[in-house]
Amino acid sequence: MILDTDSSRTITRPDTAAGPRAVPRLAHNGPVNAFAPTGPTDPRDPSNPSAPSGAADPLTDPLAAFTALRAPEGTALLTELRSYDPAQELATATRLRRSHPAALVSAALGQARLRQRAVAKFGAEDAYRMFFTPNGVEQATRTSVATYRARPVRRGFGVRSVADLCCGIGGDAIALARGGISVLAVDRDPLTAEVARANAAALGLDALIEVRCADVTEIDTAAYDAVFVDPARRGGRGRIFDPEAYSPPLSWATGAALKAPRAALKIAPGVPHEAVPAQAEAEWISDGGDVKEAVLWFGEGFTVSSYRATLLPAYATLSAPAALPAPPVGPVGRYLHEPDGAVIRAHLGADIVERSGGRLIDETIAYVTSDEPYDSPYTSAYEITDRLPFNMKKLKALLRERKVGVLTVKKRGSAVEPEELRRKMKLQGPNAATVFLTRAAGAPTMLIGHPVRPERP
């Protein structure tokens, strides 16, 4: 059963039984942007389009620029820029260019910005020692998720070595190595491989992480206890939704996984269930309420054709051996339960219905309602005070009557934008409320209520 789907795509499940198939040699995590300057231009800066012709500088080469950043002068610049304010970049760049090459300053400023962005994923202690590319920051697994995902690989399986294919800047290799596992980290892009190698050294893990710049389709993984594959899911036009358009395709990654004693494939959380290989256990992971990824597990210790949802940082896991029967649908009761996104992606809404003794408010909407309270780490619970057919004027009058000045807007199955609604309500008053814009029994509906408990972090 699929709940709350806004679009439908039919994708054929990879037929691994049909034998190997030719795949494009696309084994890296997407094109890597150079450390391009985004600060002020300078006629002496060779990255400036208006610079005089012939003003060549070796630092315009991405690998050369990265090597310069690791040299003493570049290291000193990065240390100085650790706490710089991007709003003051013009003044900072002007000052630094008086004593450093313009291209090196541009590269250092770009790296400083990337490190600041990376703090959210890696934490300040690691982020300010590591190196990044723009795509690397965007695509890397955050430390909390990578650490969680490394646990099943280490736990009780005797895994001592892992081939990390499409390693990117090395985030997953780092999590594995910190668990004492020897890692072969492979990426096709030369700059990305150098960044991964530098990160292993910066964190003192280079004895456990071997970085190789190569096409992953040419890597022999027979000597490794497990394989991890993280195909690129972005292209020149943005996100890639078809798993067979991944780089490398999901069918190739599945074939590589089935050759290994154990394997894990990181894929997009929106992957259609029809594309999940029958030999895999599929897990959706959320962190702090945001769904981050899906993982396909292969090998001993995992249950084929089963689905799982894991919520971090609580490490709460909900699983089902197979698709559950369609849950009942009924009228909105006193309580509304909003399942975590990982639960919805794993199609485990029926499990929440069964546990709560409730029902869905609509067969296509992943809101569960019940007449009695239900507390669960997998849901956020609300007490519903009012139910209205969709009508902006009636909602505005009710909020004015209740003196609501703070309104949380949640939507599922509605085209109305939350900010647009707040603007039209002209809120005033000391009270707070939550409004759900949704469908109930097929009809556009507004539900007003408040959290039964504070929402989980």
Coordinates of C-alpha atoms in Angstrom, one line a residue:
M1 CA 0.0 0.0 0.0
I2 CA 1.3 3.5 -0.9
L3 CA 0.3 6.4 1.2
D4 CA 0.4 10.1 0.3
T5 CA 2.0 9.9 -3.1
D6 CA 2.0 13.0 -5.3
S7 CA 3.2 11.2 -8.4
S8 CA 3.4 7.8 -9.8
R9 CA 6.2 6.2 -11.7
T10 CA 6.5 2.6 -12.9
I11 CA 10.1 1.3 -12.8
T12 CA 11.0 -2.2 -13.6
R13 CA 12.8 -4.1 -10.8
P14 CA 16.3 -4.9 -11.8
D15 CA 16.5 -8.5 -13.0
T16 CA 19.7 -9.7 -11.4
A17 CA 18.9 -13.3 -12.4
A18 CA 19.3 -12.4 -16.0
G19 CA 23.1 -12.1 -15.7
P20 CA 25.5 -9.2 -16.0
R21 CA 24.7 -6.3 -18.3
A22 CA 26.8 -3.7 -19.9
V23 CA 26.8 -0.3 -18.0
P24 CA 28.3 3.0 -18.8
R25 CA 31.6 3.7 -17.1
L26 CA 30.2 6.3 -14.8
A27 CA 31.5 5.5 -11.4
H28 CA 32.0 8.8 -9.6
N29 CA 29.7 10.9 -7.5
G30 CA 28.9 13.4 -10.2
P31 CA 31.0 16.2 -11.6
V32 CA 33.0 18.1 -9.0
N33 CA 33.1 21.9 -9.1
A34 CA 36.5 23.5 -8.8
F35 CA 37.3 25.8 -6.0
A36 CA 35.8 28.6 -8.0
P37 CA 36.1 32.1 -6.7
T38 CA 32.8 33.8 -5.7
G39 CA 34.3 36.8 -4.1
P40 CA 35.3 40.1 -5.6
T41 CA 37.1 40.1 -8.9
D42 CA 40.6 41.5 -9.3
P43 CA 42.4 42.2 -12.6
R44 CA 45.4 40.2 -11.2
D45 CA 43.1 37.2 -10.6
P46 CA 43.2 34.8 -13.5
S47 CA 39.7 33.6 -12.6
N48 CA 38.5 37.1 -13.5
P49 CA 37.0 37.1 -17.0
S50 CA 38.3 40.6 -17.6
A51 CA 41.9 39.7 -16.7
P52 CA 44.4 40.3 -19.4
S53 CA 45.0 37.4 -21.7
G54 CA 48.1 35.4 -20.9
A55 CA 47.7 36.0 -17.1
A56 CA 47.9 32.3 -16.5
D57 CA 48.1 30.9 -13.0
P58 CA 48.6 27.3 -12.1
L59 CA 46.2 27.7 -9.2
T60 CA 43.3 27.9 -11.7
D61 CA 43.7 24.1 -12.0
P62 CA 41.5 22.5 -9.4
L63 CA 44.1 19.9 -8.3
A64 CA 46.8 22.5 -8.1
A65 CA 44.6 24.8 -6.1
F66 CA 43.8 22.0 -3.7
T67 CA 47.5 21.1 -3.3
A68 CA 48.2 24.8 -2.6
L69 CA 45.6 24.8 0.1
R70 CA 47.4 22.0 1.9
A71 CA 50.8 23.7 1.7
P72 CA 51.9 25.9 4.7
E73 CA 50.7 29.1 3.1
G74 CA 47.3 27.7 2.3
T75 CA 47.0 26.0 5.7
A76 CA 47.7 29.3 7.4
L77 CA 45.1 31.1 5.3
L78 CA 42.4 28.4 6.2
T79 CA 43.3 28.8 9.9
E80 CA 42.9 32.5 9.7
L81 CA 39.5 32.2 7.9
R82 CA 38.0 29.7 10.3
S83 CA 35.7 32.2 11.9
Y84 CA 35.5 34.7 9.1
D85 CA 32.1 36.4 8.3
P86 CA 30.9 35.8 4.7
A87 CA 29.2 39.1 4.9
Q88 CA 32.6 40.7 5.1
E89 CA 34.1 38.7 2.3
L90 CA 34.9 41.8 0.1
A91 CA 37.0 43.4 2.8
T92 CA 38.6 40.1 3.8
A93 CA 39.6 39.2 0.2
T94 CA 41.0 42.7 -0.4
R95 CA 43.1 42.5 2.8
L96 CA 44.4 39.0 2.1
R97 CA 45.3 39.7 -1.5
R98 CA 47.8 42.2 -0.4
S99 CA 50.0 39.4 0.9
H100 CA 48.9 36.3 -0.9
P101 CA 48.2 35.2 -4.5
A102 CA 44.7 36.2 -5.6
A103 CA 43.9 32.7 -6.8
L104 CA 45.0 31.1 -3.5
V105 CA 42.9 33.6 -1.6
S106 CA 39.9 32.7 -3.8
A107 CA 40.4 29.0 -3.2
A108 CA 40.8 29.5 0.5
L109 CA 37.7 31.6 0.8
G110 CA 35.7 29.0 -1.1
Q111 CA 37.0 26.2 1.1
A112 CA 36.2 28.3 4.3
R113 CA 32.7 28.7 3.1
L114 CA 32.4 24.9 2.4
R115 CA 33.7 24.1 5.9
Q116 CA 31.2 26.4 7.5
R117 CA 28.4 24.6 5.6
A118 CA 29.9 21.2 6.5
V119 CA 29.6 21.8 10.2
A120 CA 25.9 20.9 10.1
K121 CA 26.9 17.4 8.8
F122 CA 30.2 16.7 10.3
G123 CA 30.4 18.9 13.5
A124 CA 32.8 21.7 14.0
E125 CA 35.7 19.5 15.3
D126 CA 35.9 17.5 12.1
A127 CA 34.6 20.0 9.5
Y128 CA 37.4 22.5 10.2
R129 CA 40.0 19.8 9.8
M130 CA 38.5 18.3 6.6
F131 CA 38.4 19.5 3.0
F132 CA 35.4 19.7 0.8
T133 CA 34.1 20.2 -2.7
P134 CA 30.7 21.9 -3.4
N135 CA 29.2 18.6 -4.5
G136 CA 31.0 16.8 -1.7
V137 CA 29.3 18.9 0.9
E138 CA 25.9 18.5 -0.8
Q139 CA 26.1 14.7 -1.3
A140 CA 28.0 13.5 1.7
T141 CA 26.3 11.5 4.4
R142 CA 26.0 13.4 7.7
T143 CA 28.1 11.8 10.5
S144 CA 25.2 10.7 12.6
V145 CA 23.7 8.7 9.7
A146 CA 27.1 7.3 8.5
T147 CA 27.9 6.2 12.1
Y148 CA 24.5 4.5 12.5
R149 CA 24.9 2.7 9.1
A150 CA 28.4 1.5 10.0
R151 CA 27.0 -0.4 13.0
P152 CA 25.4 -3.3 11.2
V153 CA 28.5 -3.8 9.1
R154 CA 30.7 -4.1 12.3
R155 CA 28.2 -5.9 14.6
G156 CA 28.6 -9.6 14.9
F157 CA 29.5 -10.2 11.2
G158 CA 33.2 -10.4 11.5
V159 CA 33.6 -7.7 8.9
R160 CA 37.2 -6.5 8.8
S161 CA 37.4 -4.9 5.4
V162 CA 35.0 -2.9 3.2
A163 CA 35.2 -1.7 -0.4
D164 CA 33.6 1.8 -0.5
L165 CA 32.7 2.4 -4.1
C166 CA 31.9 6.0 -5.2
C167 CA 33.4 7.2 -1.9
G168 CA 33.0 10.9 -2.6
I169 CA 35.0 13.0 0.0
G170 CA 35.2 10.0 2.3
G171 CA 32.4 10.5 4.9
D172 CA 31.3 6.9 5.0
A173 CA 34.9 5.6 4.8
I174 CA 35.6 7.7 7.9
A175 CA 32.7 6.3 9.8
L176 CA 33.8 2.7 9.0
A177 CA 37.4 3.3 9.8
R178 CA 36.5 4.8 13.1
G179 CA 35.0 1.4 13.9
G180 CA 38.3 -0.3 13.2
I181 CA 37.5 -1.5 9.7
S182 CA 40.0 -1.3 6.8
V183 CA 38.5 0.5 3.9
L184 CA 39.3 0.7 0.2
A185 CA 37.7 4.0 -0.9
V186 CA 37.3 4.4 -4.7
D187 CA 36.2 7.4 -6.7
R188 CA 36.7 8.1 -10.4
D189 CA 37.2 11.9 -10.1
P190 CA 40.8 12.8 -9.4
L191 CA 40.1 15.9 -7.2
T192 CA 37.5 14.0 -5.2
A193 CA 39.9 11.2 -4.6
E194 CA 42.5 13.6 -3.4
V195 CA 40.1 15.3 -1.1
A196 CA 39.1 11.9 0.4
R197 CA 42.8 11.0 0.9
A198 CA 43.4 14.4 2.6
N199 CA 40.5 13.8 4.9
A200 CA 41.7 10.4 5.9
A201 CA 45.0 11.9 6.8
A202 CA 43.5 15.0 8.5
L203 CA 41.5 12.8 10.9
G204 CA 44.4 10.3 11.5
L205 CA 42.7 7.4 9.6
D206 CA 45.0 7.1 6.7
A207 CA 46.4 3.8 8.0
L208 CA 42.9 2.3 7.7
I209 CA 41.7 4.1 4.5
E210 CA 43.3 3.4 1.1
V211 CA 42.0 5.9 -1.5
R212 CA 42.1 4.9 -5.1
C213 CA 41.2 7.0 -8.1
A214 CA 39.6 4.5 -10.5
D215 CA 36.4 3.4 -12.2
V216 CA 34.4 1.3 -9.7
T217 CA 33.2 -1.1 -12.4
E218 CA 36.8 -2.2 -12.8
I219 CA 37.5 -2.9 -9.0
D220 CA 37.8 -6.5 -7.9
T221 CA 36.0 -6.6 -4.5
A222 CA 36.5 -10.4 -4.0
A223 CA 39.0 -9.9 -1.2
Y224 CA 36.7 -7.7 0.9
D225 CA 34.2 -8.8 3.6
A226 CA 31.6 -6.3 2.5
V227 CA 30.8 -3.7 -0.2
F228 CA 29.2 -0.3 0.1
V229 CA 28.0 1.6 -3.0
D230 CA 26.8 5.2 -3.0
P231 CA 25.8 5.9 -6.7
A232 CA 25.6 9.5 -7.8
R233 CA 22.0 10.7 -7.8
R234 CA 22.5 14.1 -9.3
G235 CA 23.1 15.1 -12.9
G236 CA 23.5 18.4 -14.8
R237 CA 19.8 19.0 -14.4
G238 CA 19.5 18.2 -10.7
R239 CA 18.3 15.2 -8.9
I240 CA 17.9 11.9 -10.7
F241 CA 14.8 9.9 -9.8
D242 CA 15.2 6.8 -12.1
P243 CA 17.5 4.4 -10.3
E244 CA 18.7 3.1 -13.6
A245 CA 20.0 6.6 -14.4
Y246 CA 22.2 6.6 -11.2
S247 CA 25.9 6.6 -11.8
P248 CA 26.5 3.6 -11.7
P249 CA 23.0 2.3 -12.3
L250 CA 21.2 0.5 -9.5
S251 CA 21.2 -2.8 -11.5
W252 CA 25.0 -2.7 -11.6
A253 CA 25.3 -1.8 -7.9
T254 CA 22.9 -4.7 -7.1
G255 CA 25.0 -7.1 -9.1
A256 CA 28.1 -6.0 -7.2
A257 CA 26.3 -6.4 -3.9
L258 CA 25.1 -9.9 -4.7
K259 CA 28.7 -11.0 -5.3
A260 CA 29.8 -9.9 -1.8
P261 CA 29.2 -11.7 1.5
R262 CA 27.4 -8.6 2.7
A263 CA 26.6 -5.2 1.1
A264 CA 24.8 -2.0 1.5
L265 CA 23.6 0.4 -1.2
K266 CA 22.7 4.0 -0.4
I267 CA 19.9 5.3 -2.6
A268 CA 17.4 8.1 -2.7
P269 CA 14.7 7.9 -0.1
G270 CA 12.0 8.5 -2.8
V271 CA 12.9 5.3 -4.6
P272 CA 9.8 3.5 -5.8
H273 CA 9.3 0.2 -3.9
E274 CA 9.0 -1.5 -7.3
A275 CA 12.6 -0.7 -7.9
V276 CA 13.8 -2.3 -4.7
P277 CA 15.6 -5.6 -5.5
A278 CA 13.8 -8.7 -4.1
Q279 CA 17.1 -9.9 -2.5
A280 CA 17.4 -6.8 -0.3
E281 CA 16.1 -5.6 3.1
A282 CA 15.2 -1.9 2.6
E283 CA 15.6 0.7 5.3
W284 CA 14.6 4.3 5.4
I285 CA 16.5 6.6 7.8
S286 CA 15.5 9.9 9.2
D287 CA 17.5 12.2 11.4
G288 CA 15.8 14.9 13.5
G289 CA 12.6 14.3 11.6
D290 CA 14.1 14.7 8.1
V291 CA 14.3 11.6 5.9
K292 CA 17.9 11.4 4.7
E293 CA 18.3 8.3 2.7
A294 CA 17.3 4.7 2.0
V295 CA 19.7 1.8 2.3
L296 CA 19.4 -1.6 0.7
W297 CA 21.1 -4.4 2.8
F298 CA 22.2 -7.7 1.3
G299 CA 23.6 -10.8 2.9
E300 CA 23.5 -12.8 6.1
G301 CA 21.7 -11.1 9.0
F302 CA 19.2 -9.2 6.8
T303 CA 15.7 -10.2 5.9
V304 CA 15.0 -10.2 2.1
S305 CA 11.9 -8.3 0.9
S306 CA 11.3 -6.6 4.2
Y307 CA 11.0 -2.9 5.1
R308 CA 12.4 -0.9 8.0
A309 CA 12.2 2.7 9.2
T310 CA 14.8 4.0 11.6
L311 CA 14.6 7.3 13.5
L312 CA 17.7 9.1 14.7
P313 CA 19.0 10.2 17.2
A314 CA 16.6 7.9 19.1
Y315 CA 17.8 4.8 17.2
A316 CA 14.1 3.7 17.1
T317 CA 13.4 1.1 14.5
L318 CA 10.1 -0.1 13.1
S319 CA 10.0 -3.0 10.7
A320 CA 7.7 -5.3 8.9
P321 CA 8.5 -8.6 7.1
A322 CA 6.3 -7.8 4.1
A323 CA 3.7 -5.3 2.9
L324 CA 0.9 -5.0 5.5
P325 CA -2.8 -5.2 4.5
A326 CA -4.6 -1.9 3.7
P327 CA -5.7 -0.2 7.0
P328 CA -9.2 0.9 7.7
V329 CA -10.4 4.4 6.9
G330 CA -12.8 6.4 9.1
P331 CA -13.9 9.7 10.5
V332 CA -11.5 12.1 12.2
G333 CA -11.3 11.3 15.9
R334 CA -10.0 13.3 18.9
Y335 CA -6.4 12.6 18.1
L336 CA -4.3 12.9 14.9
H337 CA -1.0 11.1 14.5
E338 CA 1.6 12.2 12.0
P339 CA 4.0 9.4 11.2
D340 CA 7.7 10.2 10.8
G341 CA 8.7 10.5 7.1
A342 CA 10.8 7.4 7.2
V343 CA 7.8 5.4 8.4
I344 CA 5.8 6.8 5.5
R345 CA 8.5 6.1 2.9
A346 CA 8.8 2.5 4.2
H347 CA 5.0 2.1 3.8
L348 CA 4.6 1.3 7.5
G349 CA 1.6 3.5 8.1
A350 CA -0.6 0.4 8.5
D351 CA 1.6 -0.6 11.4
I352 CA 0.9 2.7 13.1
V353 CA -2.8 2.3 12.5
E354 CA -2.7 -1.2 14.1
R355 CA -0.6 -0.1 17.1
S356 CA -2.8 3.0 17.8
G357 CA -6.1 1.2 17.3
G358 CA -7.0 3.9 14.9
R359 CA -7.7 4.4 11.2
L360 CA -6.6 6.6 8.3
I361 CA -8.5 9.8 7.6
D362 CA -8.2 9.1 3.9
E363 CA -7.0 6.1 2.0
T364 CA -4.3 8.2 0.2
I365 CA -3.2 10.4 3.2
A366 CA -0.7 9.3 5.8
Y367 CA -2.5 10.8 8.8
V368 CA -3.7 8.4 11.4
T369 CA -6.6 9.3 13.7
S370 CA -7.7 7.7 17.0
D371 CA -10.3 8.3 19.7
E372 CA -7.8 7.4 22.5
P373 CA -4.3 8.9 23.2
Y374 CA -1.4 7.0 21.6
D375 CA 2.3 7.8 22.3
S376 CA 5.0 6.5 20.0
P377 CA 8.5 7.5 19.0
Y378 CA 7.4 7.0 15.4
T379 CA 4.7 9.7 15.4
S380 CA 3.9 13.2 16.5
A381 CA 0.5 13.4 18.2
Y382 CA -2.1 16.3 18.1
E383 CA -5.4 16.8 19.9
I384 CA -7.9 18.0 17.3
T385 CA -10.4 20.7 18.5
D386 CA -12.1 21.7 15.2
R387 CA -12.8 20.2 11.8
L388 CA -13.8 22.5 9.0
P389 CA -14.4 22.0 5.3
F390 CA -11.8 24.0 3.4
N391 CA -12.8 27.6 3.7
M392 CA -10.3 30.5 4.3
K393 CA -12.9 32.9 5.7
K394 CA -14.1 30.4 8.3
L395 CA -10.6 29.6 9.3
K396 CA -9.7 33.2 9.7
A397 CA -12.8 33.9 11.8
L398 CA -12.1 30.9 14.1
L399 CA -8.4 31.9 14.6
R400 CA -9.5 35.4 15.5
E401 CA -12.1 34.1 17.9
R402 CA -9.4 31.9 19.6
K403 CA -6.9 34.8 19.6
V404 CA -4.3 32.8 17.8
G405 CA -1.1 34.8 17.1
V406 CA 1.2 31.8 16.3
L407 CA 0.0 29.3 13.7
T408 CA 1.8 26.2 12.6
V409 CA 0.7 25.0 9.2
K410 CA 1.0 21.4 8.1
K411 CA -0.2 20.2 4.7
R412 CA -0.7 16.8 3.1
G413 CA -2.8 16.5 0.0
S414 CA -3.3 20.3 -0.3
A415 CA -1.9 22.8 -2.8
V416 CA -2.1 25.8 -0.4
E417 CA 1.3 27.1 0.6
P418 CA 1.8 27.6 4.4
E419 CA 3.2 31.1 4.1
E420 CA 0.4 32.2 1.9
L421 CA -2.1 31.0 4.4
R422 CA -0.4 32.7 7.3
R423 CA -0.3 36.0 5.4
K424 CA -4.0 35.9 4.7
M425 CA -4.9 35.0 8.3
K426 CA -3.5 38.3 9.7
L427 CA -2.8 36.6 13.0
Q428 CA -3.1 38.4 16.4
G429 CA -3.2 37.2 19.9
P430 CA -1.3 35.3 22.6
N431 CA -2.4 31.8 21.7
A432 CA -0.9 29.1 19.4
A433 CA -2.5 26.5 17.2
T434 CA -1.7 24.0 14.5
V435 CA -3.8 23.7 11.3
F436 CA -3.7 20.7 9.0
L437 CA -4.6 21.3 5.4
T438 CA -5.5 17.9 4.1
R439 CA -8.2 15.6 2.8
A440 CA -10.6 13.5 4.9
A441 CA -12.7 10.9 3.1
G442 CA -11.7 12.5 -0.2
A443 CA -12.9 16.1 0.8
P444 CA -10.6 19.1 1.3
T445 CA -10.5 19.6 5.0
M446 CA -8.9 21.8 7.7
L447 CA -8.2 20.3 11.1
I448 CA -7.2 22.6 14.0
G449 CA -5.5 21.4 17.2
H450 CA -2.4 21.5 19.2
P451 CA 0.5 19.1 20.0
V452 CA -0.2 16.5 22.8
R453 CA 3.5 16.8 23.6
P454 CA 6.3 18.9 22.3
E455 CA 7.4 17.6 18.9
R456 CA 10.4 15.3 19.0
P457 CA 13.8 16.9 18.0

